[in-house]
């Protein structure tokens, strides 16, 4: 079996084709972050200025950190905690991996809830529940659904079971096979939605919202959100891409892979924005409506297009699939930690990870239901007190991931031998890497410095 490498007596599966790795990594990156979260945080943070800062974070910080994760993973042939132990034994660097593990728990718990909503919306679409409904009714239906104490739980658990089931299939037959077919299909359907949304009467205002920056609408907290989302959307800072990097074959070009994943992820987010904001303004939805934005605007778009019935089913199926190729990458992080660090069997690791994140997820979901006591719990964040759901999101995306990214970048820049990094990114001299010096410089100084400055500002240490 040429796709199984033997190292230190341990068989490690690798992805089997160049396109397969790309699809799996892009499948991890492209998910609810792009289609659900990016539009609503853009709406909450004032539009174009936020988008610009986000794009800057992607280019200057996201791309080098992604390459750093890939190279750390492929060099060590281990998942995050093991990778740091392997490359720098006897030092506290492996704690970066532990923080990633915590982030994975936090993220997967609320991620499963929102992914559950998408499953419910598949059913709404099939049963034509929102057909012909006014924008207000569509909004109320969403609100009533997510604050129901029982219904969302059913879908959340169903989604988590699907996530675990795919991981039982392993890397090649599970993750790679599905990503390869479904990701390109998602792109096509978003393009169709873009055409419809951009030709709605009143669409121009949505386009302006995304393209005309007003920096006065952007706060320093917004900059932190943009940075955090760059990590979230690219699946960085928790060791996810370290784990996937360890599955990438030695002959593949890590630099071009990181670039392609970054471009694909960013393109999907922007395309989602251009499908959603024209509709937000055309139907008079509040752009800062929060997590319901996609679920409330797009059904209006479907109501206004020929074949809307068909497109809405397809869209929510693909959104669920995009969420699935991401959630498996998060659960895979947890599972590989358990296998490599606690030496438990893969099946056991999947079950433990599944149960823990599902229980946390139930609490996330209940925190939005006034009928449940969980909705009265609040926890501190730098942006004020938040409910359980928002707390999981806030701490993981805005703190753990950027901090993880900071350490990963420093690790690739300063701790690993430059020669080893060169060897890894050039695949042992196979590829030309004229950008190598720039990359090392960015990983050493520019990226860490920018993350650090954003932190100082948002902690209030530096005042604007
Ligand atoms: N990037 C995914 C999305 O945008 C979510 C995700 C998957 C993720 N793996 C991750 C986020 C690792 C942070 C870290 O939906």
PDB file of N, CA, C and O in Angstrom, residues 373-438:
ATOM      1  N   UNK A 373     -32.311  26.806  32.518  1.00  0.00           N
ATOM      2  CA  UNK A 373     -31.487  27.608  33.441  1.00  0.00           C
ATOM      3  C   UNK A 373     -30.174  28.021  32.809  1.00  0.00           C
ATOM      4  O   UNK A 373     -29.597  29.045  33.167  1.00  0.00           O
ATOM      5  N   UNK A 374     -29.692  27.207  31.867  1.00  0.00           N
ATOM      6  CA  UNK A 374     -28.393  27.527  31.250  1.00  0.00           C
ATOM      7  C   UNK A 374     -28.410  28.935  30.659  1.00  0.00           C
ATOM      8  O   UNK A 374     -27.393  29.628  30.629  1.00  0.00           O
ATOM      9  N   UNK A 375     -29.592  29.377  30.214  1.00  0.00           N
ATOM     10  CA  UNK A 375     -29.673  30.711  29.596  1.00  0.00           C
ATOM     11  C   UNK A 375     -29.403  31.824  30.606  1.00  0.00           C
ATOM     12  O   UNK A 375     -29.173  32.964  30.221  1.00  0.00           O
ATOM     13  N   UNK A 376     -29.425  31.504  31.888  1.00  0.00           N
ATOM     14  CA  UNK A 376     -29.147  32.549  32.882  1.00  0.00           C
ATOM     15  C   UNK A 376     -27.662  32.605  33.249  1.00  0.00           C
ATOM     16  O   UNK A 376     -27.225  33.508  33.943  1.00  0.00           O
ATOM     17  N   UNK A 377     -26.879  31.612  32.801  1.00  0.00           N
ATOM     18  CA  UNK A 377     -25.445  31.629  33.121  1.00  0.00           C
ATOM     19  C   UNK A 377     -24.734  32.640  32.239  1.00  0.00           C
ATOM     20  O   UNK A 377     -24.972  32.682  31.036  1.00  0.00           O
ATOM     21  N   UNK A 378     -23.822  33.424  32.830  1.00  0.00           N
ATOM     22  CA  UNK A 378     -22.981  34.275  31.986  1.00  0.00           C
ATOM     23  C   UNK A 378     -21.525  34.155  32.436  1.00  0.00           C
ATOM     24  O   UNK A 378     -21.234  33.827  33.585  1.00  0.00           O
ATOM     25  N   UNK A 379     -20.642  34.416  31.487  1.00  0.00           N
ATOM     26  CA  UNK A 379     -19.208  34.262  31.732  1.00  0.00           C
ATOM     27  C   UNK A 379     -18.485  35.488  31.188  1.00  0.00           C
ATOM     28  O   UNK A 379     -18.911  36.090  30.212  1.00  0.00           O
ATOM     29  N   UNK A 380     -17.353  35.833  31.811  1.00  0.00           N
ATOM     30  CA  UNK A 380     -16.651  37.046  31.379  1.00  0.00           C
ATOM     31  C   UNK A 380     -15.847  36.861  30.087  1.00  0.00           C
ATOM     32  O   UNK A 380     -15.237  35.809  29.867  1.00  0.00           O
ATOM     33  N   UNK A 381     -15.871  37.890  29.249  1.00  0.00           N
ATOM     34  CA  UNK A 381     -14.954  37.985  28.113  1.00  0.00           C
ATOM     35  C   UNK A 381     -14.504  39.439  28.064  1.00  0.00           C
ATOM     36  O   UNK A 381     -15.057  40.268  28.779  1.00  0.00           O
ATOM     37  N   UNK A 382     -13.542  39.753  27.203  1.00  0.00           N
ATOM     38  CA  UNK A 382     -13.121  41.149  27.089  1.00  0.00           C
ATOM     39  C   UNK A 382     -14.210  42.008  26.481  1.00  0.00           C
ATOM     40  O   UNK A 382     -14.161  43.227  26.536  1.00  0.00           O
ATOM     41  N   UNK A 383     -15.187  41.375  25.846  1.00  0.00           N
ATOM     42  CA  UNK A 383     -16.271  42.141  25.237  1.00  0.00           C
ATOM     43  C   UNK A 383     -17.521  42.102  26.120  1.00  0.00           C
ATOM     44  O   UNK A 383     -18.637  42.230  25.634  1.00  0.00           O
ATOM     45  N   UNK A 384     -17.344  41.888  27.401  1.00  0.00           N
ATOM     46  CA  UNK A 384     -18.489  41.882  28.321  1.00  0.00           C
ATOM     47  C   UNK A 384     -18.921  40.466  28.692  1.00  0.00           C
ATOM     48  O   UNK A 384     -18.311  39.492  28.261  1.00  0.00           O
ATOM     49  N   UNK A 385     -19.983  40.375  29.503  1.00  0.00           N
ATOM     50  CA  UNK A 385     -20.472  39.069  29.924  1.00  0.00           C
ATOM     51  C   UNK A 385     -21.238  38.412  28.768  1.00  0.00           C
ATOM     52  O   UNK A 385     -21.990  39.069  28.063  1.00  0.00           O
ATOM     53  N   UNK A 386     -21.031  37.112  28.591  1.00  0.00           N
ATOM     54  CA  UNK A 386     -21.679  36.425  27.472  1.00  0.00           C
ATOM     55  C   UNK A 386     -22.309  35.125  27.952  1.00  0.00           C
ATOM     56  O   UNK A 386     -21.880  34.565  28.958  1.00  0.00           O
ATOM     57  N   UNK A 387     -23.281  34.645  27.190  1.00  0.00           N
ATOM     58  CA  UNK A 387     -23.868  33.346  27.540  1.00  0.00           C
ATOM     59  C   UNK A 387     -22.911  32.208  27.172  1.00  0.00           C
ATOM     60  O   UNK A 387     -21.836  32.443  26.612  1.00  0.00           O
ATOM     61  N   UNK A 388     -23.294  30.992  27.492  1.00  0.00           N
ATOM     62  CA  UNK A 388     -22.388  29.855  27.312  1.00  0.00           C
ATOM     63  C   UNK A 388     -21.927  29.716  25.865  1.00  0.00           C
ATOM     64  O   UNK A 388     -20.732  29.575  25.586  1.00  0.00           O
ATOM     65  N   UNK A 389     -22.871  29.781  24.946  1.00  0.00           N
ATOM     66  CA  UNK A 389     -22.555  29.660  23.518  1.00  0.00           C
ATOM     67  C   UNK A 389     -21.521  30.703  23.103  1.00  0.00           C
ATOM     68  O   UNK A 389     -20.467  30.375  22.551  1.00  0.00           O
ATOM     69  N   UNK A 390     -21.820  31.969  23.383  1.00  0.00           N
ATOM     70  CA  UNK A 390     -20.918  33.042  22.954  1.00  0.00           C
ATOM     71  C   UNK A 390     -19.575  32.986  23.672  1.00  0.00           C
ATOM     72  O   UNK A 390     -18.560  33.416  23.135  1.00  0.00           O
ATOM     73  N   UNK A 391     -19.582  32.458  24.903  1.00  0.00           N
ATOM     74  CA  UNK A 391     -18.331  32.353  25.646  1.00  0.00           C
ATOM     75  C   UNK A 391     -17.388  31.345  24.980  1.00  0.00           C
ATOM     76  O   UNK A 391     -16.199  31.605  24.805  1.00  0.00           O
ATOM     77  N   UNK A 392     -17.938  30.214  24.602  1.00  0.00           N
ATOM     78  CA  UNK A 392     -17.131  29.199  23.910  1.00  0.00           C
ATOM     79  C   UNK A 392     -16.525  29.795  22.645  1.00  0.00           C
ATOM     80  O   UNK A 392     -15.346  29.624  22.336  1.00  0.00           O
ATOM     81  N   UNK A 393     -17.367  30.497  21.895  1.00  0.00           N
ATOM     82  CA  UNK A 393     -16.935  31.113  20.649  1.00  0.00           C
ATOM     83  C   UNK A 393     -15.886  32.186  20.917  1.00  0.00           C
ATOM     84  O   UNK A 393     -14.808  32.192  20.324  1.00  0.00           O
ATOM     85  N   UNK A 394     -16.199  33.072  21.860  1.00  0.00           N
ATOM     86  CA  UNK A 394     -15.334  34.231  22.074  1.00  0.00           C
ATOM     87  C   UNK A 394     -13.934  33.815  22.528  1.00  0.00           C
ATOM     88  O   UNK A 394     -12.935  34.240  21.954  1.00  0.00           O
ATOM     89  N   UNK A 395     -13.856  33.003  23.549  1.00  0.00           N
ATOM     90  CA  UNK A 395     -12.533  32.632  24.072  1.00  0.00           C
ATOM     91  C   UNK A 395     -11.719  31.823  23.074  1.00  0.00           C
ATOM     92  O   UNK A 395     -10.522  32.040  22.899  1.00  0.00           O
ATOM     93  N   UNK A 396     -12.355  30.910  22.380  1.00  0.00           N
ATOM     94  CA  UNK A 396     -11.577  30.102  21.443  1.00  0.00           C
ATOM     95  C   UNK A 396     -11.119  30.948  20.267  1.00  0.00           C
ATOM     96  O   UNK A 396      -9.927  31.034  19.970  1.00  0.00           O
ATOM     97  N   UNK A 397     -12.046  31.629  19.607  1.00  0.00           N
ATOM     98  CA  UNK A 397     -11.666  32.344  18.386  1.00  0.00           C
ATOM     99  C   UNK A 397     -10.781  33.559  18.672  1.00  0.00           C
ATOM    100  O   UNK A 397      -9.816  33.795  17.957  1.00  0.00           O
ATOM    101  N   UNK A 398     -11.104  34.313  19.721  1.00  0.00           N
ATOM    102  CA  UNK A 398     -10.378  35.568  19.892  1.00  0.00           C
ATOM    103  C   UNK A 398      -9.154  35.458  20.792  1.00  0.00           C
ATOM    104  O   UNK A 398      -8.325  36.362  20.803  1.00  0.00           O
ATOM    105  N   UNK A 399      -9.044  34.389  21.555  1.00  0.00           N
ATOM    106  CA  UNK A 399      -7.879  34.263  22.442  1.00  0.00           C
ATOM    107  C   UNK A 399      -7.014  33.042  22.101  1.00  0.00           C
ATOM    108  O   UNK A 399      -5.852  33.172  21.768  1.00  0.00           O
ATOM    109  N   UNK A 400      -7.596  31.845  22.204  1.00  0.00           N
ATOM    110  CA  UNK A 400      -6.764  30.641  22.049  1.00  0.00           C
ATOM    111  C   UNK A 400      -6.159  30.529  20.655  1.00  0.00           C
ATOM    112  O   UNK A 400      -4.979  30.200  20.511  1.00  0.00           O
ATOM    113  N   UNK A 401      -6.961  30.782  19.625  1.00  0.00           N
ATOM    114  CA  UNK A 401      -6.426  30.602  18.273  1.00  0.00           C
ATOM    115  C   UNK A 401      -5.320  31.620  17.943  1.00  0.00           C
ATOM    116  O   UNK A 401      -4.247  31.220  17.488  1.00  0.00           O
ATOM    117  N   UNK A 402      -5.550  32.932  18.178  1.00  0.00           N
ATOM    118  CA  UNK A 402      -4.446  33.857  17.894  1.00  0.00           C
ATOM    119  C   UNK A 402      -3.206  33.561  18.739  1.00  0.00           C
ATOM    120  O   UNK A 402      -2.085  33.621  18.237  1.00  0.00           O
ATOM    121  N   UNK A 403      -3.393  33.213  20.019  1.00  0.00           N
ATOM    122  CA  UNK A 403      -2.234  32.868  20.844  1.00  0.00           C
ATOM    123  C   UNK A 403      -1.532  31.633  20.296  1.00  0.00           C
ATOM    124  O   UNK A 403      -0.301  31.586  20.206  1.00  0.00           O
ATOM    125  N   UNK A 404      -2.318  30.640  19.929  1.00  0.00           N
ATOM    126  CA  UNK A 404      -1.740  29.432  19.335  1.00  0.00           C
ATOM    127  C   UNK A 404      -0.969  29.778  18.074  1.00  0.00           C
ATOM    128  O   UNK A 404       0.158  29.313  17.854  1.00  0.00           O
ATOM    129  N   UNK A 405      -1.556  30.638  17.243  1.00  0.00           N
ATOM    130  CA  UNK A 405      -0.902  31.053  16.006  1.00  0.00           C
ATOM    131  C   UNK A 405       0.396  31.791  16.284  1.00  0.00           C
ATOM    132  O   UNK A 405       1.401  31.600  15.587  1.00  0.00           O
ATOM    133  N   UNK A 406       0.371  32.617  17.327  1.00  0.00           N
ATOM    134  CA  UNK A 406       1.582  33.343  17.721  1.00  0.00           C
ATOM    135  C   UNK A 406       2.708  32.360  18.047  1.00  0.00           C
ATOM    136  O   UNK A 406       3.833  32.469  17.541  1.00  0.00           O
ATOM    137  N   UNK A 407       2.401  31.367  18.850  1.00  0.00           N
ATOM    138  CA  UNK A 407       3.436  30.400  19.248  1.00  0.00           C
ATOM    139  C   UNK A 407       3.895  29.545  18.067  1.00  0.00           C
ATOM    140  O   UNK A 407       5.081  29.240  17.930  1.00  0.00           O
ATOM    141  N   UNK A 408       2.950  29.172  17.221  1.00  0.00           N
ATOM    142  CA  UNK A 408       3.303  28.332  16.066  1.00  0.00           C
ATOM    143  C   UNK A 408       4.243  29.085  15.125  1.00  0.00           C
ATOM    144  O   UNK A 408       5.250  28.547  14.648  1.00  0.00           O
ATOM    145  N   UNK A 409       3.927  30.360  14.906  1.00  0.00           N
ATOM    146  CA  UNK A 409       4.752  31.170  14.035  1.00  0.00           C
ATOM    147  C   UNK A 409       6.162  31.351  14.628  1.00  0.00           C
ATOM    148  O   UNK A 409       7.173  31.206  13.935  1.00  0.00           O
ATOM    149  N   UNK A 410       6.219  31.637  15.923  1.00  0.00           N
ATOM    150  CA  UNK A 410       7.517  31.776  16.584  1.00  0.00           C
ATOM    151  C   UNK A 410       8.304  30.468  16.524  1.00  0.00           C
ATOM    152  O   UNK A 410       9.514  30.453  16.317  1.00  0.00           O
ATOM    153  N   UNK A 411       7.586  29.371  16.667  1.00  0.00           N
ATOM    154  CA  UNK A 411       8.240  28.064  16.661  1.00  0.00           C
ATOM    155  C   UNK A 411       8.897  27.788  15.309  1.00  0.00           C
ATOM    156  O   UNK A 411      10.064  27.399  15.234  1.00  0.00           O
ATOM    157  N   UNK A 412       8.136  28.037  14.238  1.00  0.00           N
ATOM    158  CA  UNK A 412       8.702  27.793  12.900  1.00  0.00           C
ATOM    159  C   UNK A 412       9.824  28.784  12.606  1.00  0.00           C
ATOM    160  O   UNK A 412      10.808  28.446  11.946  1.00  0.00           O
ATOM    161  N   UNK A 413       9.688  30.035  13.104  1.00  0.00           N
ATOM    162  CA  UNK A 413      10.659  31.073  12.788  1.00  0.00           C
ATOM    163  C   UNK A 413      11.951  30.988  13.599  1.00  0.00           C
ATOM    164  O   UNK A 413      13.038  31.153  13.065  1.00  0.00           O
ATOM    165  N   UNK A 414      11.813  30.735  14.894  1.00  0.00           N
ATOM    166  CA  UNK A 414      12.977  30.821  15.771  1.00  0.00           C
ATOM    167  C   UNK A 414      13.462  29.485  16.296  1.00  0.00           C
ATOM    168  O   UNK A 414      14.659  29.291  16.525  1.00  0.00           O
ATOM    169  N   UNK A 415      12.543  28.594  16.569  1.00  0.00           N
ATOM    170  CA  UNK A 415      12.943  27.383  17.304  1.00  0.00           C
ATOM    171  C   UNK A 415      13.444  26.283  16.375  1.00  0.00           C
ATOM    172  O   UNK A 415      14.447  25.637  16.640  1.00  0.00           O
ATOM    173  N   UNK A 416      12.744  26.097  15.260  1.00  0.00           N
ATOM    174  CA  UNK A 416      13.223  25.082  14.320  1.00  0.00           C
ATOM    175  C   UNK A 416      14.473  25.593  13.614  1.00  0.00           C
ATOM    176  O   UNK A 416      14.633  26.793  13.403  1.00  0.00           O
ATOM    177  N   UNK A 417      15.344  24.662  13.229  1.00  0.00           N
ATOM    178  CA  UNK A 417      16.538  25.077  12.485  1.00  0.00           C
ATOM    179  C   UNK A 417      16.110  25.565  11.107  1.00  0.00           C
ATOM    180  O   UNK A 417      15.304  24.926  10.434  1.00  0.00           O
ATOM    181  N   UNK A 418      16.669  26.688  10.681  1.00  0.00           N
ATOM    182  CA  UNK A 418      16.290  27.261   9.391  1.00  0.00           C
ATOM    183  C   UNK A 418      16.512  26.237   8.279  1.00  0.00           C
ATOM    184  O   UNK A 418      15.716  26.127   7.342  1.00  0.00           O
ATOM    185  N   UNK A 419      17.568  25.474   8.425  1.00  0.00           N
ATOM    186  CA  UNK A 419      17.875  24.451   7.430  1.00  0.00           C
ATOM    187  C   UNK A 419      16.753  23.407   7.325  1.00  0.00           C
ATOM    188  O   UNK A 419      16.372  22.976   6.245  1.00  0.00           O
ATOM    189  N   UNK A 420      16.219  23.022   8.470  1.00  0.00           N
ATOM    190  CA  UNK A 420      15.131  22.034   8.493  1.00  0.00           C
ATOM    191  C   UNK A 420      13.870  22.606   7.859  1.00  0.00           C
ATOM    192  O   UNK A 420      13.145  21.914   7.134  1.00  0.00           O
ATOM    193  N   UNK A 421      13.605  23.874   8.167  1.00  0.00           N
ATOM    194  CA  UNK A 421      12.417  24.516   7.599  1.00  0.00           C
ATOM    195  C   UNK A 421      12.552  24.573   6.080  1.00  0.00           C
ATOM    196  O   UNK A 421      11.630  24.227   5.339  1.00  0.00           O
ATOM    197  N   UNK A 422      13.740  24.965   5.635  1.00  0.00           N
ATOM    198  CA  UNK A 422      14.028  25.033   4.196  1.00  0.00           C
ATOM    199  C   UNK A 422      13.821  23.658   3.556  1.00  0.00           C
ATOM    200  O   UNK A 422      13.187  23.528   2.507  1.00  0.00           O
ATOM    201  N   UNK A 423      14.371  22.659   4.201  1.00  0.00           N
ATOM    202  CA  UNK A 423      14.272  21.305   3.678  1.00  0.00           C
ATOM    203  C   UNK A 423      12.808  20.875   3.540  1.00  0.00           C
ATOM    204  O   UNK A 423      12.404  20.270   2.554  1.00  0.00           O
ATOM    205  N   UNK A 424      12.005  21.264   4.531  1.00  0.00           N
ATOM    206  CA  UNK A 424      10.600  20.858   4.531  1.00  0.00           C
ATOM    207  C   UNK A 424       9.794  21.619   3.482  1.00  0.00           C
ATOM    208  O   UNK A 424       9.041  21.017   2.719  1.00  0.00           O
ATOM    209  N   UNK A 425       9.945  22.930   3.429  1.00  0.00           N
ATOM    210  CA  UNK A 425       9.118  23.680   2.466  1.00  0.00           C
ATOM    211  C   UNK A 425       9.550  23.434   1.018  1.00  0.00           C
ATOM    212  O   UNK A 425       8.758  23.567   0.094  1.00  0.00           O
ATOM    213  N   UNK A 426      10.820  23.052   0.821  1.00  0.00           N
ATOM    214  CA  UNK A 426      11.240  22.765  -0.552  1.00  0.00           C
ATOM    215  C   UNK A 426      11.123  21.271  -0.852  1.00  0.00           C
ATOM    216  O   UNK A 426      11.549  20.818  -1.907  1.00  0.00           O
ATOM    217  N   UNK A 427      10.550  20.509   0.063  1.00  0.00           N
ATOM    218  CA  UNK A 427      10.456  19.057  -0.061  1.00  0.00           C
ATOM    219  C   UNK A 427      11.814  18.450  -0.404  1.00  0.00           C
ATOM    220  O   UNK A 427      11.973  17.716  -1.379  1.00  0.00           O
ATOM    221  N   UNK A 428      12.815  18.805   0.386  1.00  0.00           N
ATOM    222  CA  UNK A 428      14.158  18.257   0.194  1.00  0.00           C
ATOM    223  C   UNK A 428      14.818  18.739  -1.090  1.00  0.00           C
ATOM    224  O   UNK A 428      15.577  17.999  -1.722  1.00  0.00           O
ATOM    225  N   UNK A 429      14.518  19.992  -1.463  1.00  0.00           N
ATOM    226  CA  UNK A 429      15.165  20.559  -2.647  1.00  0.00           C
ATOM    227  C   UNK A 429      14.390  20.339  -3.939  1.00  0.00           C
ATOM    228  O   UNK A 429      14.786  20.815  -5.001  1.00  0.00           O
ATOM    229  N   UNK A 430      13.266  19.675  -3.845  1.00  0.00           N
ATOM    230  CA  UNK A 430      12.448  19.386  -5.032  1.00  0.00           C
ATOM    231  C   UNK A 430      11.857  20.653  -5.655  1.00  0.00           C
ATOM    232  O   UNK A 430      11.727  20.761  -6.855  1.00  0.00           O
ATOM    233  N   UNK A 431      11.466  21.605  -4.797  1.00  0.00           N
ATOM    234  CA  UNK A 431      10.803  22.817  -5.298  1.00  0.00           C
ATOM    235  C   UNK A 431      11.643  24.060  -5.049  1.00  0.00           C
ATOM    236  O   UNK A 431      12.359  24.147  -4.056  1.00  0.00           O
ATOM    237  N   UNK A 432      11.542  25.018  -5.968  1.00  0.00           N
ATOM    238  CA  UNK A 432      12.177  26.328  -5.782  1.00  0.00           C
ATOM    239  C   UNK A 432      11.362  27.128  -4.763  1.00  0.00           C
ATOM    240  O   UNK A 432      10.150  27.184  -4.872  1.00  0.00           O
ATOM    241  N   UNK A 433      12.038  27.761  -3.808  1.00  0.00           N
ATOM    242  CA  UNK A 433      11.291  28.601  -2.860  1.00  0.00           C
ATOM    243  C   UNK A 433      11.939  29.983  -2.741  1.00  0.00           C
ATOM    244  O   UNK A 433      12.529  30.313  -1.709  1.00  0.00           O
ATOM    245  N   UNK A 434      11.802  30.792  -3.797  1.00  0.00           N
ATOM    246  CA  UNK A 434      12.437  32.114  -3.783  1.00  0.00           C
ATOM    247  C   UNK A 434      11.919  33.014  -2.664  1.00  0.00           C
ATOM    248  O   UNK A 434      12.584  33.959  -2.269  1.00  0.00           O
ATOM    249  N   UNK A 435      10.735  32.677  -2.144  1.00  0.00           N
ATOM    250  CA  UNK A 435      10.126  33.509  -1.101  1.00  0.00           C
ATOM    251  C   UNK A 435      10.575  33.088   0.298  1.00  0.00           C
ATOM    252  O   UNK A 435      10.062  33.562   1.307  1.00  0.00           O
ATOM    253  N   UNK A 436      11.537  32.188   0.385  1.00  0.00           N
ATOM    254  CA  UNK A 436      11.869  31.599   1.685  1.00  0.00           C
ATOM    255  C   UNK A 436      12.276  32.632   2.738  1.00  0.00           C
ATOM    256  O   UNK A 436      11.792  32.615   3.868  1.00  0.00           O
ATOM    257  N   UNK A 437      13.173  33.554   2.338  1.00  0.00           N
ATOM    258  CA  UNK A 437      13.661  34.561   3.304  1.00  0.00           C
ATOM    259  C   UNK A 437      12.506  35.415   3.825  1.00  0.00           C
ATOM    260  O   UNK A 437      12.441  35.738   5.010  1.00  0.00           O
ATOM    261  N   UNK A 438      11.619  35.786   2.901  1.00  0.00           N
ATOM    262  CA  UNK A 438      10.466  36.591   3.302  1.00  0.00           C
ATOM    263  C   UNK A 438       9.616  35.825   4.306  1.00  0.00           C
ATOM    264  O   UNK A 438       9.203  36.356   5.333  1.00  0.00           O
TER     265      UNK A 438
END
